[in-house]
Structure formats: structure tokens, C-alpha cells
Amino acid sequence: MTSVAAPPIPEPQTRAPYENWRPPIIGVSVLAPVGATGLILACTPGGTPVLPMGAVENGHSPEEAAQAVLTGLPGGLPIRRQVAVSQVQMRRRKVITHLIVTAPLAAQDADLLIYRDVRAEVRVLSTDHAVAALPQKARTRVLLGLQALAIGAMVYVRDGEIQRIDSVPAHHSMPPGAMARVPESHRAHAAGRTRKGMA
């Protein structure tokens, strides 16, 4: 009787570690309120609303990069401050997103804005409607950014988890009562997502 050799047992495959083999992708999202109750969104040719965003090129600050996201104002965007930065570790690189908030724009100034992708239409929606129209990650980013601005904080997020919250000088925070700009129906949602929401 001829014996048959057992087939070799394949070695278990191990997953490649999450290492930064490539430079990080660095971007900026712009939170541009209009008056006390509006928010700027960009609507893509397919009709999908997005939070205005763009790349942060080498040698540029997030605030400088924000100016290239929405153009058209003679004096540029009235940048107020950065309210959050998030890091997400992908398999071969990090994705870092800075969230910049502008001072409230007048309606006539909002009409002048041009998004970096000229195919998209700049729209002003009520903050409540804008938040509801955005995808979950962008929605959480907006709510977290509005609350960070309202309480005078800078929030650092890593892989969806808040790592640190720093206070900022009082002159950079919202005036008293401005928290009303965050829709009442969304405040509890934002507070509940502060531990796991932003990516």
C-alpha cells in the first residue's frame, strides 16, 4: 500500500501592521456661519451636500488653506479660529483634518462665495437643516465644532476618541448667548458623541 504524504499546512497569514509608510493626508474643513442661524454648505453636481473642505499644502497653515476652500470675498474669509483637529490612522498613513470656523458672514457676502470645486453650488441652509442634511461623520464634526467654539475650547480627536480639550483665550470664544446657534434638538446629540463621533 502506497502512503500518501499529507499536504503542507499553510502558515497563518498575519495582517500588516498599521504603519505610516506614506506621508499623512492633511485637510481642512470650514465651518462658515451666516448670520445667527445659517451655515454654508457646498452641494456637489449630484446634489450631495458637503461641509466645505480642501487640502493643506506643504508650507501652509490650516487657516491659509481655508482661504482657498471658499473664495470670492475681497478681503478673504474672516477666519475666527481653529476649533478641532482629528487624526485617523489608516493602514499606511494618517488622515488629519483641521476644523476652522469663520466669523458670521452677512447674507450678501455668502452670495459672493465660490467653492474650490466650481462645479459645486454654495448654499446657505439653516444650521438645523444643514446638520440634518450632512452625512454622520460631517454632522458630528459640525456639532462638535459649534460646541467647541461656544465653550471656548480646542478639541483634539484621534480615531474617533477625544484625546484632549484645551481652553482658548476668552476673546476667541463666542459671546454670551451664542450657544443658541447650535440647534436645540442637536445639543444633546453632540454632547453624547463627544467621545466617539469625529473621524
Tab-separated table of C-alpha atoms in Angstrom:
chain	number	residue	atom	x	y	z
A	1	MET	CA	0.000	0.000	0.000
A	2	THR	CA	1.421	3.316	-1.056
A	3	SER	CA	1.359	6.029	1.575
A	4	VAL	CA	0.204	9.485	0.605
A	5	ALA	CA	2.057	12.417	2.116
A	6	ALA	CA	-0.157	14.871	3.948
A	7	PRO	CA	-0.415	18.254	2.215
A	8	PRO	CA	1.578	21.001	3.886
A	9	ILE	CA	-0.384	23.091	6.324
A	10	PRO	CA	-0.356	26.705	5.184
A	11	GLU	CA	1.088	29.152	7.634
A	12	PRO	CA	-1.443	31.591	9.041
A	13	GLN	CA	-1.361	34.959	7.349
A	14	THR	CA	-0.724	37.934	9.557
A	15	ARG	CA	-2.124	41.355	8.893
A	16	ALA	CA	0.272	44.092	8.020
A	17	PRO	CA	0.667	46.499	10.915
A	18	TYR	CA	-0.760	49.976	10.736
A	19	GLU	CA	2.372	51.906	9.928
A	20	ASN	CA	2.886	55.281	8.346
A	21	TRP	CA	4.663	54.268	5.193
A	22	ARG	CA	3.380	57.316	3.353
A	23	PRO	CA	3.100	60.985	4.330
A	24	PRO	CA	-0.148	61.976	6.048
A	25	ILE	CA	-3.088	63.422	4.176
A	26	ILE	CA	-3.805	66.800	5.760
A	27	GLY	CA	-7.066	68.584	5.083
A	28	VAL	CA	-9.164	71.442	6.387
A	29	SER	CA	-12.915	71.744	6.833
A	30	VAL	CA	-14.519	75.185	7.009
A	31	LEU	CA	-17.435	75.964	9.285
A	32	ALA	CA	-18.840	79.232	7.944
A	33	PRO	CA	-21.948	80.522	9.743
A	34	VAL	CA	-24.231	83.041	8.066
A	35	GLY	CA	-25.889	85.435	10.461
A	36	ALA	CA	-27.081	83.790	13.667
A	37	THR	CA	-28.884	80.802	12.174
A	38	GLY	CA	-27.345	79.854	8.808
A	39	LEU	CA	-24.473	77.668	7.680
A	40	ILE	CA	-22.570	77.395	4.390
A	41	LEU	CA	-22.601	74.022	2.625
A	42	ALA	CA	-21.348	73.045	-0.819
A	43	CYS	CA	-23.665	70.906	-2.950
A	44	THR	CA	-21.919	68.646	-5.447
A	45	PRO	CA	-23.216	68.184	-9.010
A	46	GLY	CA	-25.027	65.064	-7.784
A	47	GLY	CA	-26.841	67.126	-5.181
A	48	THR	CA	-24.918	65.785	-2.186
A	49	PRO	CA	-24.322	68.447	0.498
A	50	VAL	CA	-20.806	68.541	1.961
A	51	LEU	CA	-19.002	70.648	4.501
A	52	PRO	CA	-16.571	72.859	2.536
A	53	MET	CA	-13.136	71.272	2.688
A	54	GLY	CA	-9.788	71.190	0.935
A	55	ALA	CA	-6.152	70.148	1.238
A	56	VAL	CA	-3.497	71.762	3.414
A	57	GLU	CA	-0.479	72.041	1.140
A	58	ASN	CA	3.109	71.907	2.399
A	59	GLY	CA	4.174	75.165	3.952
A	60	HIS	CA	0.619	76.406	4.503
A	61	SER	CA	-1.248	76.692	7.777
A	62	PRO	CA	-4.824	75.356	8.094
A	63	GLU	CA	-6.038	78.956	8.226
A	64	GLU	CA	-4.273	79.748	4.951
A	65	ALA	CA	-5.655	76.587	3.372
A	66	ALA	CA	-9.172	77.567	4.436
A	67	GLN	CA	-8.888	80.716	2.339
A	68	ALA	CA	-8.557	78.560	-0.793
A	69	VAL	CA	-11.648	76.497	0.061
A	70	LEU	CA	-14.113	79.385	-0.198
A	71	THR	CA	-13.077	82.371	-2.283
A	72	GLY	CA	-14.855	85.420	-3.662
A	73	LEU	CA	-14.721	87.856	-0.750
A	74	PRO	CA	-12.482	90.887	-1.408
A	75	GLY	CA	-10.816	90.599	1.981
A	76	GLY	CA	-10.853	86.818	2.150
A	77	LEU	CA	-12.662	84.683	4.692
A	78	PRO	CA	-12.906	86.268	8.150
A	79	ILE	CA	-11.198	83.393	9.955
A	80	ARG	CA	-12.086	83.231	13.624
A	81	ARG	CA	-10.064	80.277	14.882
A	82	GLN	CA	-9.404	76.568	14.722
A	83	VAL	CA	-11.770	74.609	16.972
A	84	ALA	CA	-10.761	70.967	16.416
A	85	VAL	CA	-8.243	68.661	14.789
A	86	SER	CA	-8.822	64.970	14.228
A	87	GLN	CA	-6.454	62.149	13.281
A	88	VAL	CA	-7.483	58.829	11.793
A	89	GLN	CA	-4.883	56.092	11.377
A	90	MET	CA	-5.334	54.316	8.050
A	91	ARG	CA	-3.303	51.251	7.097
A	92	ARG	CA	-0.420	53.133	5.501
A	93	ARG	CA	-0.883	56.746	6.530
A	94	LYS	CA	-2.707	59.148	8.797
A	95	VAL	CA	-5.545	61.404	7.730
A	96	ILE	CA	-5.505	64.680	9.664
A	97	THR	CA	-8.402	67.137	9.422
A	98	HIS	CA	-8.380	70.647	10.873
A	99	LEU	CA	-11.714	72.356	11.550
A	100	ILE	CA	-11.678	76.117	11.038
A	101	VAL	CA	-14.552	78.438	11.972
A	102	THR	CA	-15.137	81.835	10.393
A	103	ALA	CA	-16.808	84.837	11.891
A	104	PRO	CA	-20.520	85.022	10.959
A	105	LEU	CA	-20.992	86.201	7.388
A	106	ALA	CA	-23.629	88.572	6.109
A	107	ALA	CA	-26.082	87.117	3.591
A	108	GLN	CA	-24.750	89.360	0.819
A	109	ASP	CA	-21.205	88.122	1.474
A	110	ALA	CA	-22.349	84.498	1.412
A	111	ASP	CA	-23.752	85.124	-2.075
A	112	LEU	CA	-20.246	86.006	-3.292
A	113	LEU	CA	-18.596	82.783	-2.150
A	114	ILE	CA	-17.162	80.317	-4.660
A	115	TYR	CA	-16.258	76.779	-3.637
A	116	ARG	CA	-12.884	75.381	-4.695
A	117	ASP	CA	-14.741	72.875	-6.915
A	118	VAL	CA	-16.552	75.272	-9.218
A	119	ARG	CA	-18.979	72.536	-10.209
A	120	ALA	CA	-20.454	72.633	-6.721
A	121	GLU	CA	-23.024	75.187	-5.636
A	122	VAL	CA	-22.590	77.184	-2.453
A	123	ARG	CA	-25.795	77.173	-0.428
A	124	VAL	CA	-26.920	78.736	2.815
A	125	LEU	CA	-29.092	76.466	4.932
A	126	SER	CA	-30.397	76.949	8.409
A	127	THR	CA	-27.994	75.293	10.821
A	128	ASP	CA	-30.678	72.792	11.780
A	129	HIS	CA	-31.292	71.768	8.155
A	130	ALA	CA	-27.596	71.761	7.309
A	131	VAL	CA	-26.764	69.413	10.163
A	132	ALA	CA	-29.599	67.075	9.205
A	133	ALA	CA	-28.516	67.019	5.545
A	134	LEU	CA	-24.883	66.060	6.177
A	135	PRO	CA	-23.533	62.503	6.459
A	136	GLN	CA	-22.973	61.244	10.000
A	137	LYS	CA	-19.243	61.997	10.256
A	138	ALA	CA	-19.603	65.523	8.898
A	139	ARG	CA	-22.673	66.098	11.076
A	140	THR	CA	-20.750	65.129	14.191
A	141	ARG	CA	-17.826	67.321	13.143
A	142	VAL	CA	-20.116	70.344	12.759
A	143	LEU	CA	-21.827	69.818	16.102
A	144	LEU	CA	-18.555	69.261	17.919
A	145	GLY	CA	-17.072	72.340	16.266
A	146	LEU	CA	-20.004	74.545	17.211
A	147	GLN	CA	-19.875	73.395	20.806
A	148	ALA	CA	-16.092	73.815	20.986
A	149	LEU	CA	-16.494	77.371	19.748
A	150	ALA	CA	-19.312	78.072	22.183
A	151	ILE	CA	-17.403	76.901	25.266
A	152	GLY	CA	-14.074	78.354	24.182
A	153	ALA	CA	-12.276	75.068	23.593
A	154	MET	CA	-9.880	73.421	21.173
A	155	VAL	CA	-10.628	69.705	20.769
A	156	TYR	CA	-8.140	67.014	19.746
A	157	VAL	CA	-9.595	63.765	18.404
A	158	ARG	CA	-7.818	60.535	17.482
A	159	ASP	CA	-9.562	57.619	15.791
A	160	GLY	CA	-12.960	58.905	16.895
A	161	GLU	CA	-11.996	59.399	20.532
A	162	ILE	CA	-11.420	62.779	22.164
A	163	GLN	CA	-7.869	62.861	23.495
A	164	ARG	CA	-7.653	66.370	24.867
A	165	ILE	CA	-9.686	69.548	25.285
A	166	ASP	CA	-7.793	72.802	25.741
A	167	SER	CA	-9.230	76.143	26.763
A	168	VAL	CA	-8.614	79.106	24.476
A	169	PRO	CA	-8.396	82.798	25.371
A	170	ALA	CA	-11.759	84.387	26.055
A	171	HIS	CA	-11.521	86.793	23.125
A	172	HIS	CA	-11.531	83.794	20.753
A	173	SER	CA	-14.729	82.255	22.128
A	174	MET	CA	-18.343	83.033	21.340
A	175	PRO	CA	-20.099	85.950	23.058
A	176	PRO	CA	-22.614	85.055	25.791
A	177	GLY	CA	-25.795	83.528	24.406
A	178	ALA	CA	-24.223	82.478	21.119
A	179	MET	CA	-24.687	78.820	22.010
A	180	ALA	CA	-28.198	79.338	20.646
A	181	ARG	CA	-26.664	78.922	17.203
A	182	VAL	CA	-26.300	75.208	17.922
A	183	PRO	CA	-29.774	73.777	17.229
A	184	GLU	CA	-31.501	72.822	20.462
A	185	SER	CA	-32.531	69.470	19.006
A	186	HIS	CA	-28.888	68.585	18.329
A	187	ARG	CA	-27.143	69.714	21.510
A	188	ALA	CA	-27.732	66.503	23.424
A	189	HIS	CA	-26.692	64.513	20.348
A	190	ALA	CA	-23.428	66.409	20.092
A	191	ALA	CA	-22.703	66.023	23.798
A	192	GLY	CA	-23.294	62.304	23.552
A	193	ARG	CA	-20.989	61.945	20.572
A	194	THR	CA	-18.010	63.803	22.011
A	195	ARG	CA	-16.306	60.562	22.998
A	196	LYS	CA	-16.735	58.671	19.745
A	197	GLY	CA	-18.006	60.825	16.959
A	198	MET	CA	-15.405	62.584	14.882
A	199	ALA	CA	-13.229	60.826	12.345
